[in-house]
Amino acid sequence: MRRLLLFLIAAQAILAAPATAESRIVCTLIEEAVGPAAEAPRTLVQEGDCDQRHSPASTFKIAISLMGYDAGILTSPTAPVMPFREGYVDWREAWKQPADPVRWMKESVVWYSQQVTARLGSDRFAAYVEAFGYGNRDLSGKKGEGSGLTTAWLSSSLAISPVEQVAFLQRMLAGELPVSEAAVENTVSILDYGVRPGGWHVHGKTGSGLPREENGSLMWGQPFGWFVGWAERDGRRVVFARLIHESEKPEKPAGPKTRDGLFAAYFDRAEGLPE
């Protein structure tokens, strides 16, 4: 009887215990970089479902940066400095202060993005997205959640696949996007992560957000994370995108967690990537 009681208590404890959080890699895609009008790039790593589209979240700052510099709204890595104002998005304490393009990227300041797109205006913003061939190009936003001009990339209407993320960056690096060379140079400058232990010099952008149910409601506590960019070593350049999905809210934001996982797997070790 005592053994049975102990068994029942143990079984109840197991059933009552929370499920172990799962961090699932949706896709990892790494390609050799190509030049203008080159043949299809060589795929080095392709794991998971890399064709399904997801919200770009803050990885869309790369596109916004190109637009902003090309249109003259942004003028250098440190200009303009925009002040924080009451009413701006302030989910994080680090956003409640002035920001320039470097800080915008480093701290992933949502309101700075929104100021740039608002100054572009709907027509010019849409024209850039179309010219970039960016994902599904849907800037309508979600009904009742504000204008797509300032929200489309935030778990809203705009969506892009890992394959399309890499293709977009390939075009940018090859000089095939309809923006100035200065726009690309300044964008490259503010995406710099420096040289990793494996000798790779990495540029990139993280993104974190919430997926949506089929009915459109947000899946709270189950974030996704992006890290997209490129890396160079010994004259070699590769372009990458990784996307993960969490079964529950992780201790570290999903975007930085994705970045750190990709660093550890491929760029912090000399032998991380196939030749």
PDB file of C-alpha atoms in Angstrom:
ATOM      1  CA  MET A   1       0.000   0.000   0.000  1.00  0.00           C
ATOM      2  CA  ARG A   2       2.845   2.352   0.899  1.00  0.00           C
ATOM      3  CA  ARG A   3       4.592   1.586  -2.405  1.00  0.00           C
ATOM      4  CA  LEU A   4       1.381   2.263  -4.319  1.00  0.00           C
ATOM      5  CA  LEU A   5       0.938   5.590  -2.525  1.00  0.00           C
ATOM      6  CA  LEU A   6       4.509   6.627  -3.326  1.00  0.00           C
ATOM      7  CA  PHE A   7       3.997   5.630  -6.977  1.00  0.00           C
ATOM      8  CA  LEU A   8       0.820   7.721  -7.234  1.00  0.00           C
ATOM      9  CA  ILE A   9       2.523  10.742  -5.666  1.00  0.00           C
ATOM     10  CA  ALA A  10       5.461  10.432  -8.081  1.00  0.00           C
ATOM     11  CA  ALA A  11       3.158  10.018 -11.083  1.00  0.00           C
ATOM     12  CA  GLN A  12       1.152  13.090 -10.087  1.00  0.00           C
ATOM     13  CA  ALA A  13       4.346  15.125  -9.754  1.00  0.00           C
ATOM     14  CA  ILE A  14       5.476  14.091 -13.238  1.00  0.00           C
ATOM     15  CA  LEU A  15       2.133  14.980 -14.782  1.00  0.00           C
ATOM     16  CA  ALA A  16       2.042  18.310 -12.974  1.00  0.00           C
ATOM     17  CA  ALA A  17       5.565  19.283 -14.027  1.00  0.00           C
ATOM     18  CA  PRO A  18       5.759  21.773 -16.905  1.00  0.00           C
ATOM     19  CA  ALA A  19       6.824  20.454 -20.303  1.00  0.00           C
ATOM     20  CA  THR A  20      10.448  21.028 -21.211  1.00  0.00           C
ATOM     21  CA  ALA A  21      10.855  24.109 -23.382  1.00  0.00           C
ATOM     22  CA  GLU A  22      11.756  23.239 -26.952  1.00  0.00           C
ATOM     23  CA  SER A  23      13.897  25.419 -29.207  1.00  0.00           C
ATOM     24  CA  ARG A  24      13.300  24.189 -32.739  1.00  0.00           C
ATOM     25  CA  ILE A  25      15.463  25.221 -35.681  1.00  0.00           C
ATOM     26  CA  VAL A  26      12.983  25.917 -38.474  1.00  0.00           C
ATOM     27  CA  CYS A  27      15.689  26.548 -41.083  1.00  0.00           C
ATOM     28  CA  THR A  28      19.398  27.098 -41.464  1.00  0.00           C
ATOM     29  CA  LEU A  29      20.518  28.197 -44.928  1.00  0.00           C
ATOM     30  CA  ILE A  30      24.081  29.179 -45.849  1.00  0.00           C
ATOM     31  CA  GLU A  31      25.198  29.914 -49.417  1.00  0.00           C
ATOM     32  CA  GLU A  32      28.395  31.053 -51.084  1.00  0.00           C
ATOM     33  CA  ALA A  33      28.076  34.706 -52.044  1.00  0.00           C
ATOM     34  CA  VAL A  34      27.883  35.455 -55.753  1.00  0.00           C
ATOM     35  CA  GLY A  35      28.710  38.439 -57.929  1.00  0.00           C
ATOM     36  CA  PRO A  36      26.424  40.324 -60.316  1.00  0.00           C
ATOM     37  CA  ALA A  37      24.663  38.201 -62.926  1.00  0.00           C
ATOM     38  CA  ALA A  38      26.386  35.068 -61.617  1.00  0.00           C
ATOM     39  CA  GLU A  39      25.051  31.559 -61.827  1.00  0.00           C
ATOM     40  CA  ALA A  40      23.060  30.093 -58.952  1.00  0.00           C
ATOM     41  CA  PRO A  41      25.073  30.180 -55.699  1.00  0.00           C
ATOM     42  CA  ARG A  42      26.437  26.992 -54.152  1.00  0.00           C
ATOM     43  CA  THR A  43      24.461  25.903 -51.095  1.00  0.00           C
ATOM     44  CA  LEU A  44      26.712  24.930 -48.203  1.00  0.00           C
ATOM     45  CA  VAL A  45      24.101  24.214 -45.529  1.00  0.00           C
ATOM     46  CA  GLN A  46      20.329  23.751 -45.909  1.00  0.00           C
ATOM     47  CA  GLU A  47      18.394  22.259 -43.032  1.00  0.00           C
ATOM     48  CA  GLY A  48      14.676  22.360 -42.294  1.00  0.00           C
ATOM     49  CA  ASP A  49      11.853  24.188 -44.070  1.00  0.00           C
ATOM     50  CA  CYS A  50      13.508  27.183 -45.727  1.00  0.00           C
ATOM     51  CA  ASP A  51      10.695  28.051 -48.147  1.00  0.00           C
ATOM     52  CA  GLN A  52       7.868  28.948 -45.773  1.00  0.00           C
ATOM     53  CA  ARG A  53       7.359  32.664 -45.177  1.00  0.00           C
ATOM     54  CA  HIS A  54       7.378  34.280 -41.733  1.00  0.00           C
ATOM     55  CA  SER A  55       7.306  37.830 -40.425  1.00  0.00           C
ATOM     56  CA  PRO A  56      10.777  39.379 -40.878  1.00  0.00           C
ATOM     57  CA  ALA A  57      10.552  41.246 -37.541  1.00  0.00           C
ATOM     58  CA  SER A  58      13.667  43.364 -37.003  1.00  0.00           C
ATOM     59  CA  THR A  59      15.635  41.761 -39.845  1.00  0.00           C
ATOM     60  CA  PHE A  60      13.568  44.150 -41.989  1.00  0.00           C
ATOM     61  CA  LYS A  61      15.734  46.946 -40.576  1.00  0.00           C
ATOM     62  CA  ILE A  62      18.280  45.994 -43.247  1.00  0.00           C
ATOM     63  CA  ALA A  63      15.774  46.931 -45.937  1.00  0.00           C
ATOM     64  CA  ILE A  64      14.671  50.058 -44.049  1.00  0.00           C
ATOM     65  CA  SER A  65      18.308  51.114 -43.718  1.00  0.00           C
ATOM     66  CA  LEU A  66      18.867  50.830 -47.477  1.00  0.00           C
ATOM     67  CA  MET A  67      15.720  52.862 -48.109  1.00  0.00           C
ATOM     68  CA  GLY A  68      16.604  55.504 -45.530  1.00  0.00           C
ATOM     69  CA  TYR A  69      20.142  56.067 -46.793  1.00  0.00           C
ATOM     70  CA  ASP A  70      19.098  56.015 -50.437  1.00  0.00           C
ATOM     71  CA  ALA A  71      16.340  58.576 -49.789  1.00  0.00           C
ATOM     72  CA  GLY A  72      18.619  60.867 -47.749  1.00  0.00           C
ATOM     73  CA  ILE A  73      16.689  60.415 -44.494  1.00  0.00           C
ATOM     74  CA  LEU A  74      19.735  58.695 -42.997  1.00  0.00           C
ATOM     75  CA  THR A  75      23.052  60.347 -43.813  1.00  0.00           C
ATOM     76  CA  SER A  76      25.844  58.470 -42.008  1.00  0.00           C
ATOM     77  CA  PRO A  77      26.299  55.680 -39.440  1.00  0.00           C
ATOM     78  CA  THR A  78      25.858  58.292 -36.710  1.00  0.00           C
ATOM     79  CA  ALA A  79      23.290  60.634 -38.267  1.00  0.00           C
ATOM     80  CA  PRO A  80      20.637  61.613 -37.817  1.00  0.00           C
ATOM     81  CA  VAL A  81      20.229  61.423 -34.070  1.00  0.00           C
ATOM     82  CA  MET A  82      16.490  61.238 -33.364  1.00  0.00           C
ATOM     83  CA  PRO A  83      15.078  62.025 -29.917  1.00  0.00           C
ATOM     84  CA  PHE A  84      12.805  59.640 -28.048  1.00  0.00           C
ATOM     85  CA  ARG A  85       9.322  61.069 -27.533  1.00  0.00           C
ATOM     86  CA  GLU A  86       6.413  60.028 -25.354  1.00  0.00           C
ATOM     87  CA  GLY A  87       4.097  57.771 -27.317  1.00  0.00           C
ATOM     88  CA  TYR A  88       6.879  56.015 -29.208  1.00  0.00           C
ATOM     89  CA  VAL A  89       7.201  52.240 -28.869  1.00  0.00           C
ATOM     90  CA  ASP A  90       9.118  51.719 -25.609  1.00  0.00           C
ATOM     91  CA  TRP A  91       8.961  47.987 -24.884  1.00  0.00           C
ATOM     92  CA  ARG A  92      12.587  48.083 -23.743  1.00  0.00           C
ATOM     93  CA  GLU A  93      14.249  50.572 -21.391  1.00  0.00           C
ATOM     94  CA  ALA A  94      17.135  50.988 -23.861  1.00  0.00           C
ATOM     95  CA  TRP A  95      14.716  52.552 -26.363  1.00  0.00           C
ATOM     96  CA  LYS A  96      13.809  55.489 -24.097  1.00  0.00           C
ATOM     97  CA  GLN A  97      16.666  57.687 -25.247  1.00  0.00           C
ATOM     98  CA  PRO A  98      17.957  59.320 -28.438  1.00  0.00           C
ATOM     99  CA  ALA A  99      19.160  56.970 -31.161  1.00  0.00           C
ATOM    100  CA  ASP A 100      21.333  57.170 -34.257  1.00  0.00           C
ATOM    101  CA  PRO A 101      21.651  54.464 -36.953  1.00  0.00           C
ATOM    102  CA  VAL A 102      24.334  52.533 -35.043  1.00  0.00           C
ATOM    103  CA  ARG A 103      22.257  52.455 -31.859  1.00  0.00           C
ATOM    104  CA  TRP A 104      19.126  51.699 -33.893  1.00  0.00           C
ATOM    105  CA  MET A 105      20.687  48.486 -35.157  1.00  0.00           C
ATOM    106  CA  LYS A 106      22.513  47.537 -31.966  1.00  0.00           C
ATOM    107  CA  GLU A 107      19.456  47.935 -29.718  1.00  0.00           C
ATOM    108  CA  SER A 108      16.922  47.102 -32.471  1.00  0.00           C
ATOM    109  CA  VAL A 109      14.928  50.283 -31.764  1.00  0.00           C
ATOM    110  CA  VAL A 110      11.447  49.857 -33.254  1.00  0.00           C
ATOM    111  CA  TRP A 111      10.427  53.517 -33.071  1.00  0.00           C
ATOM    112  CA  TYR A 112      13.496  54.586 -35.085  1.00  0.00           C
ATOM    113  CA  SER A 113      12.412  52.248 -37.883  1.00  0.00           C
ATOM    114  CA  GLN A 114       8.926  53.734 -37.730  1.00  0.00           C
ATOM    115  CA  GLN A 115      10.264  57.271 -37.971  1.00  0.00           C
ATOM    116  CA  VAL A 116      12.217  56.369 -41.109  1.00  0.00           C
ATOM    117  CA  THR A 117       9.266  54.662 -42.832  1.00  0.00           C
ATOM    118  CA  ALA A 118       6.897  57.480 -41.828  1.00  0.00           C
ATOM    119  CA  ARG A 119       9.248  60.007 -43.444  1.00  0.00           C
ATOM    120  CA  LEU A 120       9.425  57.889 -46.575  1.00  0.00           C
ATOM    121  CA  GLY A 121       5.633  57.902 -46.870  1.00  0.00           C
ATOM    122  CA  SER A 122       3.415  55.065 -48.048  1.00  0.00           C
ATOM    123  CA  ASP A 123       4.048  55.391 -51.783  1.00  0.00           C
ATOM    124  CA  ARG A 124       7.833  55.562 -51.641  1.00  0.00           C
ATOM    125  CA  PHE A 125       7.967  52.849 -48.971  1.00  0.00           C
ATOM    126  CA  ALA A 126       5.867  50.511 -51.112  1.00  0.00           C
ATOM    127  CA  ALA A 127       7.951  51.299 -54.187  1.00  0.00           C
ATOM    128  CA  TYR A 128      11.155  50.265 -52.425  1.00  0.00           C
ATOM    129  CA  VAL A 129       9.642  47.034 -51.101  1.00  0.00           C
ATOM    130  CA  GLU A 130       8.419  46.172 -54.595  1.00  0.00           C
ATOM    131  CA  ALA A 131      11.763  47.025 -56.195  1.00  0.00           C
ATOM    132  CA  PHE A 132      13.566  44.904 -53.602  1.00  0.00           C
ATOM    133  CA  GLY A 133      11.246  41.975 -54.355  1.00  0.00           C
ATOM    134  CA  TYR A 134      10.962  41.608 -50.602  1.00  0.00           C
ATOM    135  CA  GLY A 135       8.975  38.509 -49.593  1.00  0.00           C
ATOM    136  CA  ASN A 136       5.247  38.767 -50.200  1.00  0.00           C
ATOM    137  CA  ARG A 137       5.455  42.598 -50.511  1.00  0.00           C
ATOM    138  CA  ASP A 138       2.272  42.904 -48.394  1.00  0.00           C
ATOM    139  CA  LEU A 139       2.314  46.220 -46.528  1.00  0.00           C
ATOM    140  CA  SER A 140      -1.370  46.277 -45.633  1.00  0.00           C
ATOM    141  CA  GLY A 141      -0.753  45.593 -41.935  1.00  0.00           C
ATOM    142  CA  LYS A 142      -3.237  43.895 -39.646  1.00  0.00           C
ATOM    143  CA  LYS A 143      -6.747  45.330 -39.368  1.00  0.00           C
ATOM    144  CA  GLY A 144      -7.126  47.340 -36.191  1.00  0.00           C
ATOM    145  CA  GLU A 145      -3.393  47.303 -35.405  1.00  0.00           C
ATOM    146  CA  GLY A 146      -2.236  50.510 -37.070  1.00  0.00           C
ATOM    147  CA  SER A 147      -0.867  51.439 -40.458  1.00  0.00           C
ATOM    148  CA  GLY A 148       1.223  48.977 -42.425  1.00  0.00           C
ATOM    149  CA  LEU A 149       3.596  51.872 -43.050  1.00  0.00           C
ATOM    150  CA  THR A 150       4.848  51.478 -39.480  1.00  0.00           C
ATOM    151  CA  THR A 151       3.807  47.941 -38.500  1.00  0.00           C
ATOM    152  CA  ALA A 152       3.770  45.650 -41.564  1.00  0.00           C
ATOM    153  CA  TRP A 153       7.001  43.853 -40.599  1.00  0.00           C
ATOM    154  CA  LEU A 154       6.054  43.324 -36.922  1.00  0.00           C
ATOM    155  CA  SER A 155       4.222  39.969 -36.844  1.00  0.00           C
ATOM    156  CA  SER A 156       1.846  41.509 -39.352  1.00  0.00           C
ATOM    157  CA  SER A 157       1.223  41.298 -43.101  1.00  0.00           C
ATOM    158  CA  LEU A 158       4.764  41.348 -44.519  1.00  0.00           C
ATOM    159  CA  ALA A 159       6.367  37.903 -44.694  1.00  0.00           C
ATOM    160  CA  ILE A 160       9.559  36.441 -46.126  1.00  0.00           C
ATOM    161  CA  SER A 161      11.163  32.995 -46.253  1.00  0.00           C
ATOM    162  CA  PRO A 162      14.768  32.148 -45.317  1.00  0.00           C
ATOM    163  CA  VAL A 163      15.428  31.456 -49.013  1.00  0.00           C
ATOM    164  CA  GLU A 164      14.154  34.943 -49.863  1.00  0.00           C
ATOM    165  CA  GLN A 165      16.159  36.525 -47.038  1.00  0.00           C
ATOM    166  CA  VAL A 166      19.359  35.067 -48.462  1.00  0.00           C
ATOM    167  CA  ALA A 167      18.425  36.046 -52.034  1.00  0.00           C
ATOM    168  CA  PHE A 168      17.756  39.634 -50.909  1.00  0.00           C
ATOM    169  CA  LEU A 169      21.166  39.854 -49.231  1.00  0.00           C
ATOM    170  CA  GLN A 170      22.843  38.262 -52.247  1.00  0.00           C
ATOM    171  CA  ARG A 171      21.376  41.013 -54.439  1.00  0.00           C
ATOM    172  CA  MET A 172      22.424  43.722 -51.991  1.00  0.00           C
ATOM    173  CA  LEU A 173      26.011  42.505 -51.811  1.00  0.00           C
ATOM    174  CA  ALA A 174      26.196  42.096 -55.591  1.00  0.00           C
ATOM    175  CA  GLY A 175      25.037  45.695 -56.118  1.00  0.00           C
ATOM    176  CA  GLU A 176      21.819  44.583 -57.795  1.00  0.00           C
ATOM    177  CA  LEU A 177      19.330  46.514 -55.648  1.00  0.00           C
ATOM    178  CA  PRO A 178      18.083  49.905 -56.940  1.00  0.00           C
ATOM    179  CA  VAL A 179      19.833  51.953 -54.241  1.00  0.00           C
ATOM    180  CA  SER A 180      23.034  53.990 -54.178  1.00  0.00           C
ATOM    181  CA  GLU A 181      26.439  52.529 -53.348  1.00  0.00           C
ATOM    182  CA  ALA A 182      26.529  54.835 -50.328  1.00  0.00           C
ATOM    183  CA  ALA A 183      23.257  53.318 -49.067  1.00  0.00           C
ATOM    184  CA  VAL A 184      24.807  49.847 -49.188  1.00  0.00           C
ATOM    185  CA  GLU A 185      28.098  50.993 -47.642  1.00  0.00           C
ATOM    186  CA  ASN A 186      26.387  52.720 -44.714  1.00  0.00           C
ATOM    187  CA  THR A 187      24.092  49.747 -44.143  1.00  0.00           C
ATOM    188  CA  VAL A 188      27.056  47.370 -44.131  1.00  0.00           C
ATOM    189  CA  SER A 189      28.778  49.612 -41.585  1.00  0.00           C
ATOM    190  CA  ILE A 190      25.954  49.497 -39.028  1.00  0.00           C
ATOM    191  CA  LEU A 191      25.507  45.706 -39.294  1.00  0.00           C
ATOM    192  CA  ASP A 192      29.086  44.888 -38.259  1.00  0.00           C
ATOM    193  CA  TYR A 193      29.569  42.201 -35.577  1.00  0.00           C
ATOM    194  CA  GLY A 194      33.336  42.105 -35.926  1.00  0.00           C
ATOM    195  CA  VAL A 195      35.580  39.055 -36.249  1.00  0.00           C
ATOM    196  CA  ARG A 196      34.459  35.866 -34.508  1.00  0.00           C
ATOM    197  CA  PRO A 197      36.816  33.330 -32.846  1.00  0.00           C
ATOM    198  CA  GLY A 198      36.727  31.174 -35.979  1.00  0.00           C
ATOM    199  CA  GLY A 199      38.190  34.039 -38.021  1.00  0.00           C
ATOM    200  CA  TRP A 200      34.915  34.963 -39.729  1.00  0.00           C
ATOM    201  CA  HIS A 201      34.043  38.670 -39.979  1.00  0.00           C
ATOM    202  CA  VAL A 202      30.273  38.705 -39.548  1.00  0.00           C
ATOM    203  CA  HIS A 203      27.640  41.267 -40.503  1.00  0.00           C
ATOM    204  CA  GLY A 204      24.003  40.630 -39.688  1.00  0.00           C
ATOM    205  CA  LYS A 205      20.741  41.445 -37.969  1.00  0.00           C
ATOM    206  CA  THR A 206      18.641  39.589 -35.443  1.00  0.00           C
ATOM    207  CA  GLY A 207      14.849  39.620 -35.276  1.00  0.00           C
ATOM    208  CA  SER A 208      12.382  38.421 -32.647  1.00  0.00           C
ATOM    209  CA  GLY A 209       8.614  38.196 -32.866  1.00  0.00           C
ATOM    210  CA  LEU A 210       5.469  36.193 -32.288  1.00  0.00           C
ATOM    211  CA  PRO A 211       3.873  33.886 -34.867  1.00  0.00           C
ATOM    212  CA  ARG A 212       0.128  33.931 -35.437  1.00  0.00           C
ATOM    213  CA  GLU A 213      -2.552  31.296 -35.209  1.00  0.00           C
ATOM    214  CA  GLU A 214      -4.658  30.541 -38.290  1.00  0.00           C
ATOM    215  CA  ASN A 215      -7.304  32.909 -36.895  1.00  0.00           C
ATOM    216  CA  GLY A 216      -4.735  35.726 -36.767  1.00  0.00           C
ATOM    217  CA  SER A 217      -4.249  35.842 -32.989  1.00  0.00           C
ATOM    218  CA  LEU A 218      -0.699  36.080 -31.657  1.00  0.00           C
ATOM    219  CA  MET A 219       0.867  32.977 -30.104  1.00  0.00           C
ATOM    220  CA  TRP A 220       1.978  34.620 -26.870  1.00  0.00           C
ATOM    221  CA  GLY A 221       4.972  33.026 -25.179  1.00  0.00           C
ATOM    222  CA  GLN A 222       6.074  31.098 -28.283  1.00  0.00           C
ATOM    223  CA  PRO A 223       8.434  33.507 -30.056  1.00  0.00           C
ATOM    224  CA  PHE A 224      10.429  33.008 -33.221  1.00  0.00           C
ATOM    225  CA  GLY A 225      13.944  34.288 -33.782  1.00  0.00           C
ATOM    226  CA  TRP A 226      15.890  35.260 -36.912  1.00  0.00           C
ATOM    227  CA  PHE A 227      19.530  35.910 -37.640  1.00  0.00           C
ATOM    228  CA  VAL A 228      20.413  36.874 -41.215  1.00  0.00           C
ATOM    229  CA  GLY A 229      23.563  38.296 -42.752  1.00  0.00           C
ATOM    230  CA  TRP A 230      26.893  37.334 -44.254  1.00  0.00           C
ATOM    231  CA  ALA A 231      30.412  36.397 -43.148  1.00  0.00           C
ATOM    232  CA  GLU A 232      33.849  36.738 -44.720  1.00  0.00           C
ATOM    233  CA  ARG A 233      37.165  34.983 -44.151  1.00  0.00           C
ATOM    234  CA  ASP A 234      40.316  34.673 -46.286  1.00  0.00           C
ATOM    235  CA  GLY A 235      38.625  36.129 -49.350  1.00  0.00           C
ATOM    236  CA  ARG A 236      35.586  33.900 -49.006  1.00  0.00           C
ATOM    237  CA  ARG A 237      32.080  35.239 -48.372  1.00  0.00           C
ATOM    238  CA  VAL A 238      28.955  33.323 -47.344  1.00  0.00           C
ATOM    239  CA  VAL A 239      25.377  34.539 -46.883  1.00  0.00           C
ATOM    240  CA  PHE A 240      23.107  33.026 -44.239  1.00  0.00           C
ATOM    241  CA  ALA A 241      19.682  32.930 -42.633  1.00  0.00           C
ATOM    242  CA  ARG A 242      18.582  30.989 -39.577  1.00  0.00           C
ATOM    243  CA  LEU A 243      15.090  30.882 -38.062  1.00  0.00           C
ATOM    244  CA  ILE A 244      14.090  29.205 -34.793  1.00  0.00           C
ATOM    245  CA  HIS A 245      10.788  28.760 -32.962  1.00  0.00           C
ATOM    246  CA  GLU A 246      10.419  28.460 -29.198  1.00  0.00           C
ATOM    247  CA  SER A 247       7.743  26.398 -27.483  1.00  0.00           C
ATOM    248  CA  GLU A 248       7.736  28.901 -24.618  1.00  0.00           C
ATOM    249  CA  LYS A 249       9.383  32.209 -23.790  1.00  0.00           C
ATOM    250  CA  PRO A 250      13.153  31.715 -23.407  1.00  0.00           C
ATOM    251  CA  GLU A 251      15.375  33.513 -20.905  1.00  0.00           C
ATOM    252  CA  LYS A 252      17.233  35.219 -23.775  1.00  0.00           C
ATOM    253  CA  PRO A 253      15.251  36.898 -26.601  1.00  0.00           C
ATOM    254  CA  ALA A 254      14.796  34.548 -29.533  1.00  0.00           C
ATOM    255  CA  GLY A 255      16.734  36.666 -32.027  1.00  0.00           C
ATOM    256  CA  PRO A 256      19.975  36.892 -30.022  1.00  0.00           C
ATOM    257  CA  LYS A 257      19.586  33.221 -29.104  1.00  0.00           C
ATOM    258  CA  THR A 258      19.411  32.377 -32.817  1.00  0.00           C
ATOM    259  CA  ARG A 259      22.494  34.494 -33.511  1.00  0.00           C
ATOM    260  CA  ASP A 260      24.525  32.870 -30.740  1.00  0.00           C
ATOM    261  CA  GLY A 261      23.550  29.381 -31.894  1.00  0.00           C
ATOM    262  CA  LEU A 262      24.649  30.116 -35.454  1.00  0.00           C
ATOM    263  CA  PHE A 263      27.920  31.640 -34.243  1.00  0.00           C
ATOM    264  CA  ALA A 264      28.684  28.546 -32.179  1.00  0.00           C
ATOM    265  CA  ALA A 265      27.807  26.145 -34.977  1.00  0.00           C
ATOM    266  CA  TYR A 266      29.612  27.797 -37.880  1.00  0.00           C
ATOM    267  CA  PHE A 267      31.579  30.983 -37.229  1.00  0.00           C
ATOM    268  CA  ASP A 268      33.261  30.487 -33.863  1.00  0.00           C
ATOM    269  CA  ARG A 269      35.152  27.422 -35.098  1.00  0.00           C
ATOM    270  CA  ALA A 270      37.730  27.374 -37.871  1.00  0.00           C
ATOM    271  CA  GLU A 271      36.277  24.145 -39.290  1.00  0.00           C
ATOM    272  CA  GLY A 272      32.614  25.142 -38.907  1.00  0.00           C
ATOM    273  CA  LEU A 273      31.683  25.384 -42.609  1.00  0.00           C
ATOM    274  CA  PRO A 274      32.251  22.941 -45.461  1.00  0.00           C
ATOM    275  CA  GLU A 275      34.629  24.086 -48.189  1.00  0.00           C
TER     276      GLU A 275
END
